[in-house]
CSV table of C-alpha atoms and ligand atoms in Angstrom, one decimal:
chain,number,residue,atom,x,y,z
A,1,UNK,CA,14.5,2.7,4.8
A,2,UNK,CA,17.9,4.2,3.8
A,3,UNK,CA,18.2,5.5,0.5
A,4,UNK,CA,21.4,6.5,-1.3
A,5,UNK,CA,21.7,7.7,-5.1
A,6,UNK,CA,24.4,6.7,-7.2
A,7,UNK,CA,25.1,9.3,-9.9
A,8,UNK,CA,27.1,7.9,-12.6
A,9,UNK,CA,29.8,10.3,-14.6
A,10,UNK,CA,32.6,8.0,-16.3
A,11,UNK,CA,31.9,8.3,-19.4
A,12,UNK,CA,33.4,10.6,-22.1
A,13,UNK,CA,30.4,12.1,-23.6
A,14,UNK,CA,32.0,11.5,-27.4
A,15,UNK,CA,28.6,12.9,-29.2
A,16,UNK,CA,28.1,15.8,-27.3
A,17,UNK,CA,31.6,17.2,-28.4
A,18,UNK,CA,33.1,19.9,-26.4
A,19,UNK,CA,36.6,20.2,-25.1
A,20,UNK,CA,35.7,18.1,-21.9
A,21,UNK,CA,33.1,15.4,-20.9
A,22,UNK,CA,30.0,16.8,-21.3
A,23,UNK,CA,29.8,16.7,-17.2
A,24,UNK,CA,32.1,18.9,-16.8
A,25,UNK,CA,31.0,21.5,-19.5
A,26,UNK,CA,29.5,24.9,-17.8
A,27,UNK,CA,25.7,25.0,-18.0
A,28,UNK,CA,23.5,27.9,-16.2
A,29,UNK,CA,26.6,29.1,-14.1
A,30,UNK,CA,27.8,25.6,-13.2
A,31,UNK,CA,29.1,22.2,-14.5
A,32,UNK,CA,26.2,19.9,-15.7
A,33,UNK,CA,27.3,17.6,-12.9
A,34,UNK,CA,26.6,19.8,-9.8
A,35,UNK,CA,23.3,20.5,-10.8
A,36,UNK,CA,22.6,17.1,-11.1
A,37,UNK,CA,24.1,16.5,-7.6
A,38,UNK,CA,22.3,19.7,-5.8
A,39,UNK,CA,18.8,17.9,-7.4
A,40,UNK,CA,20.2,14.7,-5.0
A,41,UNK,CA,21.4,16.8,-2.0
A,42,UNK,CA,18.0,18.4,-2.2
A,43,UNK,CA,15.7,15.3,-1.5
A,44,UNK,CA,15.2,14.5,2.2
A,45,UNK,CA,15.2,11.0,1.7
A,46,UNK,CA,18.5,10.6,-0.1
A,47,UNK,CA,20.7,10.4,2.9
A,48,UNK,CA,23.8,9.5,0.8
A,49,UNK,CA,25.4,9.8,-2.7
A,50,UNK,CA,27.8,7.8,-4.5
A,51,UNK,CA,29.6,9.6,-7.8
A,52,UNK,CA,31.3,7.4,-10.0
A,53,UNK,CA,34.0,8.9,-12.1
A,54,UNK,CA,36.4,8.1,-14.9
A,55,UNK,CA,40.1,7.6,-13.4
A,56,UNK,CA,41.1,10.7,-15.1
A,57,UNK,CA,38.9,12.6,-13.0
A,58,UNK,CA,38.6,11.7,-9.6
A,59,UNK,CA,40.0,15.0,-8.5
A,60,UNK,CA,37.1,16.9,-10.1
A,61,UNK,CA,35.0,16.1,-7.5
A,62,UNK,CA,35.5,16.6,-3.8
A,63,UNK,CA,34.4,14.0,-1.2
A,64,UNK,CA,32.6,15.4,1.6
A,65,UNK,CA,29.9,15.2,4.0
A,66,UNK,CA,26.9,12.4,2.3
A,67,UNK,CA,29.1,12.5,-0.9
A,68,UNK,CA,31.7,9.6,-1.6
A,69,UNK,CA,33.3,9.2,-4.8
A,70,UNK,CA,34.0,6.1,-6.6
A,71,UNK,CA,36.4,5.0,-10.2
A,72,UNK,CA,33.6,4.3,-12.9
A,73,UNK,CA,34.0,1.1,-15.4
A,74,UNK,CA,34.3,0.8,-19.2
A,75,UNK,CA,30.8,1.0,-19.6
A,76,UNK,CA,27.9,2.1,-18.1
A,77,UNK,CA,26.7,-0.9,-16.3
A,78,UNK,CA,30.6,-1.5,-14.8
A,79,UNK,CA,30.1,2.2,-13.5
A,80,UNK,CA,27.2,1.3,-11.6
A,81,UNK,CA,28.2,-2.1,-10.6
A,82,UNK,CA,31.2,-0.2,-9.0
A,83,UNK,CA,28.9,2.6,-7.6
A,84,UNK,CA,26.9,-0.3,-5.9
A,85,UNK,CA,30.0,-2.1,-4.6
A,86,UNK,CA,31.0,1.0,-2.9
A,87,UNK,CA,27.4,0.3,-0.8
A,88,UNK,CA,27.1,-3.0,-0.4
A,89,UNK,CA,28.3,-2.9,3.5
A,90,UNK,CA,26.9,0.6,4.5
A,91,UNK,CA,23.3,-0.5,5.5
A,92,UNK,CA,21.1,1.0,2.0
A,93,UNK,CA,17.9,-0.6,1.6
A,94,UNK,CA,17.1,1.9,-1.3
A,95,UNK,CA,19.1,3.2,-4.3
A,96,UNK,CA,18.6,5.6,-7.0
A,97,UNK,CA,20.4,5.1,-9.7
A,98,UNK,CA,20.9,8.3,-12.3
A,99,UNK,CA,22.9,9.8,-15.3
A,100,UNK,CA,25.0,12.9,-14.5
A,101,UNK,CA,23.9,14.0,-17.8
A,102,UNK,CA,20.0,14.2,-16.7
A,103,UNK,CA,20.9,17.5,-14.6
A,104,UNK,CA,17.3,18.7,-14.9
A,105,UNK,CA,15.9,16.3,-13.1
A,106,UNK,CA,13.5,17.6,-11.2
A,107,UNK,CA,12.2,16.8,-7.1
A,108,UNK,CA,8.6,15.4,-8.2
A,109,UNK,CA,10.0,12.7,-10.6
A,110,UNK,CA,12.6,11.7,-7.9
A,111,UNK,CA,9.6,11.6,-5.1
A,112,UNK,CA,7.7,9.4,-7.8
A,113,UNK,CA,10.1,6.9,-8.0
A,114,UNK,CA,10.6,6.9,-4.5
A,115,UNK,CA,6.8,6.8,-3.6
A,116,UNK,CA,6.5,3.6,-6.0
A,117,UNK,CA,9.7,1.6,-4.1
A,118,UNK,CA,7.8,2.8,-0.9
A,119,UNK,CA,4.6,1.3,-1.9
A,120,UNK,CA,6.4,-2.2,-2.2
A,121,UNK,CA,7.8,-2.4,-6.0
A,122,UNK,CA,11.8,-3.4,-6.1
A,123,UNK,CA,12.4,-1.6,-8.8
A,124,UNK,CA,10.9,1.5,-10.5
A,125,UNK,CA,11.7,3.4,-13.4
A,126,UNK,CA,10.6,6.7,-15.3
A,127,UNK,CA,9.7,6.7,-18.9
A,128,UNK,CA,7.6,8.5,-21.4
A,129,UNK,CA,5.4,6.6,-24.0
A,130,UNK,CA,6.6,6.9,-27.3
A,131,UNK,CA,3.2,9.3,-29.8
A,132,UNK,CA,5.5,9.7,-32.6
A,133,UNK,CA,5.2,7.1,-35.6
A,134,UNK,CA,8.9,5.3,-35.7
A,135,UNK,CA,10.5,4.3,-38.6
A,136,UNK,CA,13.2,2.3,-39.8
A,137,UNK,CA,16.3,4.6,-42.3
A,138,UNK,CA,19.4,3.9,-43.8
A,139,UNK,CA,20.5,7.7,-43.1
A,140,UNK,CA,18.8,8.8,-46.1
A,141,UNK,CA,15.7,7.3,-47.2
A,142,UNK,CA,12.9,5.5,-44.8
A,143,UNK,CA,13.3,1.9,-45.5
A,144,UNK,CA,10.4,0.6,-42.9
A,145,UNK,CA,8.1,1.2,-40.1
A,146,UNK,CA,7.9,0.5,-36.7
A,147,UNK,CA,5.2,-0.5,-34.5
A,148,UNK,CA,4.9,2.3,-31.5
A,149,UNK,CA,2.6,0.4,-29.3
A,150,UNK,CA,3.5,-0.2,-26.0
A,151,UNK,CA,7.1,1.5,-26.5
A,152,UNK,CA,8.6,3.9,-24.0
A,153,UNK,CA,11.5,6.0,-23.6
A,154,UNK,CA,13.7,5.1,-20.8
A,155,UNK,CA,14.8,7.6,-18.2
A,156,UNK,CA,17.1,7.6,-15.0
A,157,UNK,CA,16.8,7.5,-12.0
A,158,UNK,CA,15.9,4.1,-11.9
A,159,UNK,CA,15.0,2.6,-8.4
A,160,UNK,CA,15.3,-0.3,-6.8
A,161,UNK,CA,15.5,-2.3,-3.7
A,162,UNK,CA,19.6,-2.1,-2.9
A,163,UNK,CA,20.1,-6.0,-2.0
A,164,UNK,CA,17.7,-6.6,-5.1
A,165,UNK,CA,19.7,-4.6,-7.4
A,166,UNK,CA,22.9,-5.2,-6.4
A,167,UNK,CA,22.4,-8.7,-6.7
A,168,UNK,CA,21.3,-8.7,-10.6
A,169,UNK,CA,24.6,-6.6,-11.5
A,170,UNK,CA,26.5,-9.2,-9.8
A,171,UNK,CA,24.9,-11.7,-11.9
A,172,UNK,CA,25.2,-9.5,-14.9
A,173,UNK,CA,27.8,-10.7,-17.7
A,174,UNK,CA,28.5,-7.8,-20.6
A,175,UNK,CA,26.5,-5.0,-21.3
A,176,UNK,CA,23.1,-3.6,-20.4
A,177,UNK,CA,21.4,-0.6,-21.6
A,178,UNK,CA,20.6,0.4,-18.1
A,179,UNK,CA,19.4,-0.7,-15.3
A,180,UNK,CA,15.9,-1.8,-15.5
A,181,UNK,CA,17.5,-4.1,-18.5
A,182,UNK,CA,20.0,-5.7,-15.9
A,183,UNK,CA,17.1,-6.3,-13.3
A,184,UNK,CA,14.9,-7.8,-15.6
A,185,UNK,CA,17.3,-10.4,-16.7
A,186,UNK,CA,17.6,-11.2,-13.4
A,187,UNK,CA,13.6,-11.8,-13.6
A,188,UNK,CA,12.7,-8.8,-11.5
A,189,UNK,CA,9.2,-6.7,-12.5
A,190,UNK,CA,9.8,-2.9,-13.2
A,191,UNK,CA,7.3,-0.8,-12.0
A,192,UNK,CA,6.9,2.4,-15.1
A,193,UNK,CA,6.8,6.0,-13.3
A,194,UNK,CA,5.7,8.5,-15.4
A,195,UNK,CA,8.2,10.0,-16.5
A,196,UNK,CA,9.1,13.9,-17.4
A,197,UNK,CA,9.7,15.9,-21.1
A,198,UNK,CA,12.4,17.9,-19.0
A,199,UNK,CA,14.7,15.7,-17.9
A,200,UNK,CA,16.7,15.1,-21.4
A,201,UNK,CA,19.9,13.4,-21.0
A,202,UNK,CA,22.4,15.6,-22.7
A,203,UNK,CA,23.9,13.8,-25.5
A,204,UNK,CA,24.3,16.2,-28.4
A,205,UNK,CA,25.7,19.6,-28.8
A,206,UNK,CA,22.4,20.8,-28.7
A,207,UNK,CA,21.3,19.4,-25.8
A,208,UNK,CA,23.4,22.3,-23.6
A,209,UNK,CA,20.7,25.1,-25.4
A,210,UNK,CA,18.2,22.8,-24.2
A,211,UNK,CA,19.0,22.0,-21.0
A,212,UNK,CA,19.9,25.8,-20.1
A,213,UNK,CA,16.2,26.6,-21.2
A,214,UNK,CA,14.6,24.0,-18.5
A,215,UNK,CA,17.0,24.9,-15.8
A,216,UNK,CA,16.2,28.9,-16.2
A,217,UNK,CA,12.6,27.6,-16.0
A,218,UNK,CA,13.4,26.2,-13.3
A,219,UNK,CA,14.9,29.1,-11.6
A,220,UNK,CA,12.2,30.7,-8.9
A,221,UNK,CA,13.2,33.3,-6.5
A,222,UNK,CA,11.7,34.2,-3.1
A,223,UNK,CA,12.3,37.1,-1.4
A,224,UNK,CA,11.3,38.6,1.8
A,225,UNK,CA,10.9,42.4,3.3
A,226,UNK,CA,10.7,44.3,6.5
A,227,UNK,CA,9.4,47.8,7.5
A,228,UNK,CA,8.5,49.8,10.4
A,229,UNK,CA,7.5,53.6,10.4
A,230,UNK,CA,6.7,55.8,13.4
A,231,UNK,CA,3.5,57.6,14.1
A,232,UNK,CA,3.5,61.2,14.5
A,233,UNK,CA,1.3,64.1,13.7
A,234,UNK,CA,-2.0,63.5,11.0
A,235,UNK,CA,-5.5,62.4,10.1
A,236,UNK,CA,-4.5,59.3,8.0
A,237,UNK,CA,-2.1,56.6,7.1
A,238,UNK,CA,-1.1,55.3,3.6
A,239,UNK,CA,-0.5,51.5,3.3
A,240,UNK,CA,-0.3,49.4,0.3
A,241,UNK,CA,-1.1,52.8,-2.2
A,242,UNK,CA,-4.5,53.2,0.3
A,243,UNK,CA,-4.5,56.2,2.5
A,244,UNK,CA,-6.6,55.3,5.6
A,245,UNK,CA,-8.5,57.6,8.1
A,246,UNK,CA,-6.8,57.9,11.6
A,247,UNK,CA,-6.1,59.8,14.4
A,248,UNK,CA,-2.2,59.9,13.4
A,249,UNK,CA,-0.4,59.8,10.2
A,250,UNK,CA,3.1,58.0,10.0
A,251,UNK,CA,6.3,59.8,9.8
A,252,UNK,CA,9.2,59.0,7.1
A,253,UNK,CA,11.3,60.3,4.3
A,254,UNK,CA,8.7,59.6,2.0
A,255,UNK,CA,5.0,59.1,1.8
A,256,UNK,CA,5.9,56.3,4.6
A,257,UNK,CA,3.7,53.5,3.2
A,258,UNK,CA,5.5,51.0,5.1
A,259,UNK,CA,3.6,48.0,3.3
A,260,UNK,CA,4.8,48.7,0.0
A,261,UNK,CA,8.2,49.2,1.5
A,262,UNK,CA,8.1,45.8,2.6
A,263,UNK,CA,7.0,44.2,-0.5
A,264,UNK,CA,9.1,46.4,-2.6
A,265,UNK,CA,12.5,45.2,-0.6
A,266,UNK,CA,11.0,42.0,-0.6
A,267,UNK,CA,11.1,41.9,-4.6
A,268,UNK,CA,14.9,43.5,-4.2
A,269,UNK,CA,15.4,41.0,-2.1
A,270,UNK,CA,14.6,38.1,-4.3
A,271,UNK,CA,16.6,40.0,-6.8
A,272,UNK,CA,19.6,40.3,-4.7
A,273,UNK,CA,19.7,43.9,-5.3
A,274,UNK,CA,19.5,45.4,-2.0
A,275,UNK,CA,16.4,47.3,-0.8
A,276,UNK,CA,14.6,50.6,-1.4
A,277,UNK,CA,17.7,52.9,0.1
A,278,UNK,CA,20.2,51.4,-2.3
A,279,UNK,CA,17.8,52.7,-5.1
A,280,UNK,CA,16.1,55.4,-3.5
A,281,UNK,CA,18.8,57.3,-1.1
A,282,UNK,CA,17.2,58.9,1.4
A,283,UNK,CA,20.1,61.3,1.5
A,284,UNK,CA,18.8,62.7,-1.4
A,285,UNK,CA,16.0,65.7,-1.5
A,286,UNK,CA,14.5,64.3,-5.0
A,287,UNK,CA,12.5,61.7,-2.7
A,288,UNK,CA,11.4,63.6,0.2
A,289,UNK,CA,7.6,62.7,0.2
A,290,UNK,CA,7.9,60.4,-2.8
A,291,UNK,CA,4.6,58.5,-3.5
A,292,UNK,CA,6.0,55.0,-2.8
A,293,UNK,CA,4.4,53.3,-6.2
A,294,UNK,CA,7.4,54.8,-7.4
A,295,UNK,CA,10.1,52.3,-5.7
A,296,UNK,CA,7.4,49.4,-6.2
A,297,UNK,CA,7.1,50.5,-10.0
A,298,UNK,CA,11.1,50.4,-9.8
A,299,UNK,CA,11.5,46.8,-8.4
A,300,UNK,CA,8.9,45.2,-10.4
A,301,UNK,CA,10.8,46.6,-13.6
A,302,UNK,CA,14.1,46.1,-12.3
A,303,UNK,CA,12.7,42.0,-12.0
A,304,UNK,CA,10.9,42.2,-15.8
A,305,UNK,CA,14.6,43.6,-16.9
A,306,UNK,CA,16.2,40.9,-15.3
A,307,UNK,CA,14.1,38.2,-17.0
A,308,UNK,CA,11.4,37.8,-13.7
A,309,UNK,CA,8.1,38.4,-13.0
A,310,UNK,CA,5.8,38.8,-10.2
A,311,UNK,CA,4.2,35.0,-9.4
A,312,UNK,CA,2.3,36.3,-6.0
A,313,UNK,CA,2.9,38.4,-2.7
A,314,UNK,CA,1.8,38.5,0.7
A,315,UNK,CA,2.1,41.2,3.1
A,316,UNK,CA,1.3,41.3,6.6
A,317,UNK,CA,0.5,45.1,8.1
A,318,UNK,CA,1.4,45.1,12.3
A,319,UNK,CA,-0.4,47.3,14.0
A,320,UNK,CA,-3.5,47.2,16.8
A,321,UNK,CA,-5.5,50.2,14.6
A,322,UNK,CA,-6.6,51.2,12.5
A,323,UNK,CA,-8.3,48.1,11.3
A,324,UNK,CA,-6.9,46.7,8.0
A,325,UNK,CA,-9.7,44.4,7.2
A,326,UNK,CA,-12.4,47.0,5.5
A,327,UNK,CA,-9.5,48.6,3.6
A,328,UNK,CA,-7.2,45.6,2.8
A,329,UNK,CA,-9.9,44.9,-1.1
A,330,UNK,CA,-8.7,48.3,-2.1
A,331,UNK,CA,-5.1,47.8,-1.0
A,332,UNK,CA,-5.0,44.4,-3.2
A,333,UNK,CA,-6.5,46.3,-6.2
A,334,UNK,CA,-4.1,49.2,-5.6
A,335,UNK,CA,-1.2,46.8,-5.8
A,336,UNK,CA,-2.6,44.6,-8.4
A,337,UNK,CA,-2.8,47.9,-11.1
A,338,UNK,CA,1.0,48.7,-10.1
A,339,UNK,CA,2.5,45.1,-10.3
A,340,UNK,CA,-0.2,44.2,-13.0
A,341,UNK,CA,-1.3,40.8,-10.7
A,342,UNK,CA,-4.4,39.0,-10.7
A,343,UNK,CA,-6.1,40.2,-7.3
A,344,UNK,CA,-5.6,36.0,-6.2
A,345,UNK,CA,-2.6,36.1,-6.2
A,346,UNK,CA,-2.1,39.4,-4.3
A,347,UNK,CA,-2.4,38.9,-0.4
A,348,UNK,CA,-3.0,41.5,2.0
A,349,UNK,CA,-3.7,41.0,5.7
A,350,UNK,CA,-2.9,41.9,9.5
A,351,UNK,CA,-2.3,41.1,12.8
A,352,UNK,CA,-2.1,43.1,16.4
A,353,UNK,CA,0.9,42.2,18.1
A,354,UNK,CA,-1.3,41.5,21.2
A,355,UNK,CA,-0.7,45.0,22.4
A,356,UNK,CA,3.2,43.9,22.8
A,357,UNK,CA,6.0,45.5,21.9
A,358,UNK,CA,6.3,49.4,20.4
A,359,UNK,CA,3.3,47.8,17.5
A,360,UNK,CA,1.3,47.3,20.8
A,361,UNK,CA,2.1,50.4,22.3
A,362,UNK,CA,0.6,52.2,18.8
A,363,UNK,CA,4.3,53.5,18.8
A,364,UNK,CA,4.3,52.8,14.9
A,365,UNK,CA,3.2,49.8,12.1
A,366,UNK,CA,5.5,47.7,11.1
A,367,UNK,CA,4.7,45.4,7.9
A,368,UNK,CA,6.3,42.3,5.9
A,369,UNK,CA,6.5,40.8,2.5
A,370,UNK,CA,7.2,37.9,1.0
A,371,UNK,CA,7.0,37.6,-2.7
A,372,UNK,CA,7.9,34.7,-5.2
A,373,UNK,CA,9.6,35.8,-9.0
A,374,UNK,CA,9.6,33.2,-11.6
A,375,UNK,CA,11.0,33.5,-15.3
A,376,UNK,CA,8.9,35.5,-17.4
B,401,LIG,N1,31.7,4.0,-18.8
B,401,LIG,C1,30.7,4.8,-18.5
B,401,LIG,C2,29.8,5.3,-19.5
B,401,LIG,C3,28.8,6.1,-19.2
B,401,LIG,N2,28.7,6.5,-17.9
B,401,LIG,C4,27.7,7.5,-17.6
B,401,LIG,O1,26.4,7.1,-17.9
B,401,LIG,C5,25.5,8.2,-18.3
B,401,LIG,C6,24.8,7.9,-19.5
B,401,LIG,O2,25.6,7.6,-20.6
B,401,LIG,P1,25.8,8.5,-21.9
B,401,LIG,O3,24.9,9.6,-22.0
B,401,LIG,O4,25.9,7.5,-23.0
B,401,LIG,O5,27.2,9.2,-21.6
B,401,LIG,P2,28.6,9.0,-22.3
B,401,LIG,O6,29.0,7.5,-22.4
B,401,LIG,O7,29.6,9.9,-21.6
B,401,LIG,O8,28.3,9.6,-23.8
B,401,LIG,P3,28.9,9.1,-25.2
B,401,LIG,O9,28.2,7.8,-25.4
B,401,LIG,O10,28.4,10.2,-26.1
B,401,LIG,O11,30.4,9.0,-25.1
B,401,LIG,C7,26.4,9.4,-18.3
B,401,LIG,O12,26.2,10.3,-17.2
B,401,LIG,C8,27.8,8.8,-18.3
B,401,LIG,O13,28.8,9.7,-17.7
B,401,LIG,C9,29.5,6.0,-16.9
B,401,LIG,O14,29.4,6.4,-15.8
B,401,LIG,N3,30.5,5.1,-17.3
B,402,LIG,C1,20.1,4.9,-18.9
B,402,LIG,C2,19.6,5.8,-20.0
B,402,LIG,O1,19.7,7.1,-19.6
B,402,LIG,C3,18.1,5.5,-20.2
B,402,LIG,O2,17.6,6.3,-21.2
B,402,LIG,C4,20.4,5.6,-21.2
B,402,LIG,O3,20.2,4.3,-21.7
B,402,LIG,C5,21.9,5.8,-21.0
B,402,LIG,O4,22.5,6.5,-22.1
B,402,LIG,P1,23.0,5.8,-23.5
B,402,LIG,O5,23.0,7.0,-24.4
B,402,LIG,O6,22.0,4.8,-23.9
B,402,LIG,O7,24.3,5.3,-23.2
C-alpha cells in the first residue's frame, strides 16, 4: 500500500482573526502549517504529501522532496478534490486527508487511522463522542434542547481508500462538511477512530493559547553523554555519587566520577547547552576536586529553569572491575536523592568491553548516559 496525505490550507481563516491566515500565523517558534506538515513527514507510512493552498500563496510553501503543492478551491471540499486530482495518476492506494489548522495532531491518532484502513475499512475517521448536554440559542437565551446520543465531533485526518475517495468527490455536487460527509453520500461505511482532546482545529483567536499549550506538551527532549577517566594512584573509585573499593582510584580535575559526568552532559545535552566544561571550566581552580553532585545539581536546575524535568536516565559504566553490580542499588538511590527520581525510573548498569580496547586493558572507565526531559 502507498499512502499519501493531503493537507489542506486554502482557506482564509476569517474567525481566527490575525493579520494572515491563521496557517501562516507563528505558533511555538513556527507557522501552524509546518507543524502540521513535520507531524506528516514524521509517519513512515506517509510516503507523499500533497498541500493545497489559496492562489495568493503558492509561494509560501516550497516544493521539495515527498512534498507537492497544489492551488486550493473556494471551499473546502474543492480544496481537496484538487488535492486528490493532483494524485489520481501517481499510484496511491491510501490517502489521509487533514486540516492545516489541526497542527497538534499527534503520531498515534494518525497510526489509528491508518491501522483501521489496513484492517480492510475504506474509509476511517477520528471523532470524539459528544458528554456535554446540547442545546438549541438564539445568542442570548436557550430556546431548546438537543438530544446528545450517538453524536460525535468530527476530526481530520480522515482516511480512505484513494480510488474510493477520489471517486465520491468526483461525484460530489456543492458543498460537504468534510470528507466522511462526501463518502457517505456516495454510500460508503465510515469506520469511527477514536479520536483525540488535543488535536483542536484552530478556529478562534483563542485557539493559538491553546494550541501552544499542547504542542509544548508535546515537546520531549533526549539527550545523550560520554565520559572516560584514567586510572592512576588509590584505594577506591566514585561513580554515580558511590565511592567503590579498588585497587586504583581514577584520575581527573575533579572527584572524576565519570558516570555522573555522563549523565550530567547528557541532560546538557538534551538542553542544548553544552556539557559540564562550558559550566564547570576546568581552567578554573574553584573546581579542582569538586564533588561532581555539584554539576548534576547544576543541569538538573538549569532543565527545571528552562521549563523541563527529569522523565528517566540510563547510564552504562565500562570497565572489566571493579564489578558494578553489588554497588549499582546505592548508585540509583544516590542519583535518585540529587535529581529527586523515583528509583524505576533511574537505570544503572555495566558492561566489560570484552577485555578490548584501553576499558579492557583496565587503562580507565569510560561511562554513557542517556536521559529523556519532558515539560514540567
Ligand atoms: N476553500 C478552503 C477552505 C478551507 N480550507 C482548509 O480547510 C481547513 C478547515 O477549514 P476551516 O477551519 O474552516 O478554515 P478556514 O476556512 O480557513 O476558516 P474560516 O472559516 O474561519 O475562514 C483549513 O485548514 C483550511 O485552510 C481549504 O483548504 N480551502
Ligand atoms: C473537517 C473538519 O475539521 C471536521 O471537524 C471541519 O468540518 C472543517 O472545518 P469547518 O470549521 O467546519 O470549516
Amino acid at each position: 500500500m502507498t499512502t499519501a496525505s493531503i493537507i489542506v490550507a486554502a482557506g482564509r481563516g476569517t474567525r481566527a482573526g490575525g493579520d494572515l491566515p491563521k496557517q501562516w500565523q507563528a505558533l511555538g517558534g513556527a507557522r501552524v502549517i509546518d507543524w502540521t506538515i513535520a507531524a506528516f513527514a514524521a509517519v513512515p507510512e506517509v510516503a507523499q504529501t500533497v498541500v493545497v493552498l489559496h492562489p495568493d500563496d503558492m509561494d509560501r510553501i516550497a516544493p521539495r522532496e515527498g512534498l507537492t503543492t497544489v492551488e486550493g478551491g473556494a471551499s473546502r471540499s474543492e480544496s481537496v478534490r484538487n488535492g486528490l486530482e493532483s494524485l489520481a495518476e501517481s499510484g496511491v492506494t491510501r490517502v489521509l486527508i487533514h486540516d492545516a489548522a489541526r497542527c497538534c495532531i499527534r503520531p498515534a491518532l494518525i497510526a489509528r487511522v491508518l491501522d483501521t484502513l489496513a484492517e480492510g475499512a475504506l474509509a476511517a475517521a477520528p471523532a470524539l463522542a459528544v458528554f456535554d448536554a446540547l442545546w438549541q440559542g438564539d445568542g442570548k437565551t436557550v430556546t431548546g434542547t438537543q438530544d446528545r446520543t450517538g453524536l460525535y465531533r468530527a476530526q481530520t485526518p480522515q482516511g480512505f481508500d484513494f480510488d474510493t475517495i477520489l471517486a465520491a468527490h468526483r461525484a460530489h455536487d456543492g458543498e460537504a462538511a468534510d470528507d466522511v460527509e462526501v463518502a457517505r453520500m456516495a454510500g460508503i461505511d465510515v469506520q469511527i477512530v477514536e479520536g483525540d482532546e488535543s488535536n483542536l482545529k484552530i478556529t478562534t483567536p483563542g485557539d493559538f493559547a491553546r494550541a501552544e499549550r499542547i504542542l509544548r506538551d508535546m515537546d520531549i527532549r533526549i539527550g545523550t553523554g560520554f565520559d572516560v577517566h584514567r586510572f592512576g594512584e588509590g584505594d577506591h573509585v566514585v561513580l554515580c555519587g558511590v565511592a567503590v573499593p579498588h585497587t586504583r582510584g581514577l584520575q581527573g580535575h575533579s572527584d572524576a566520577d565519570v558516570g555522573m559526568h555522563a549523565l550530567t552532559d547528557a541532560i546538557y545535552g538534551a538542553l542544548a547547552e553544552g556539557d559540564i566544561g562550558r559550566h564547570f571550566p576546568p581552567t578554573d581552580p574553584q573546581w579542582k576536586g569538586a564533588e561532581s553532585h555539584i554539576f548534576l545539581r547544576h543541569a538538573v536546575t538549569l532543565a527545571g529553569e528552562k521549563g523541563y524535568k527529569i522523565n528517566n536516565l540510563d547510564v552504562t559504566l565500562v570497565c572489566e572491575r571493579p564489578k558494578i553490580t553489588p554497588h549499582a542499588p546505592a548508585m540509583q538511590a544516590a542519583l535518585a536523592d540529587i535529581t529527586g527520581l523515583a528509583t524505576d525510573r533511574i537505570s544503572v548498569k555495566a558492561t566489560t568491553s570484552e577485555r578490548l580496547g584501553f576499558t579492557g586493558r583496565e587503562e580507565g572507565i569510560a561511562a554513557q548516559a542517556a536521559v529523556t526531559l519532558v515539560p514540567k
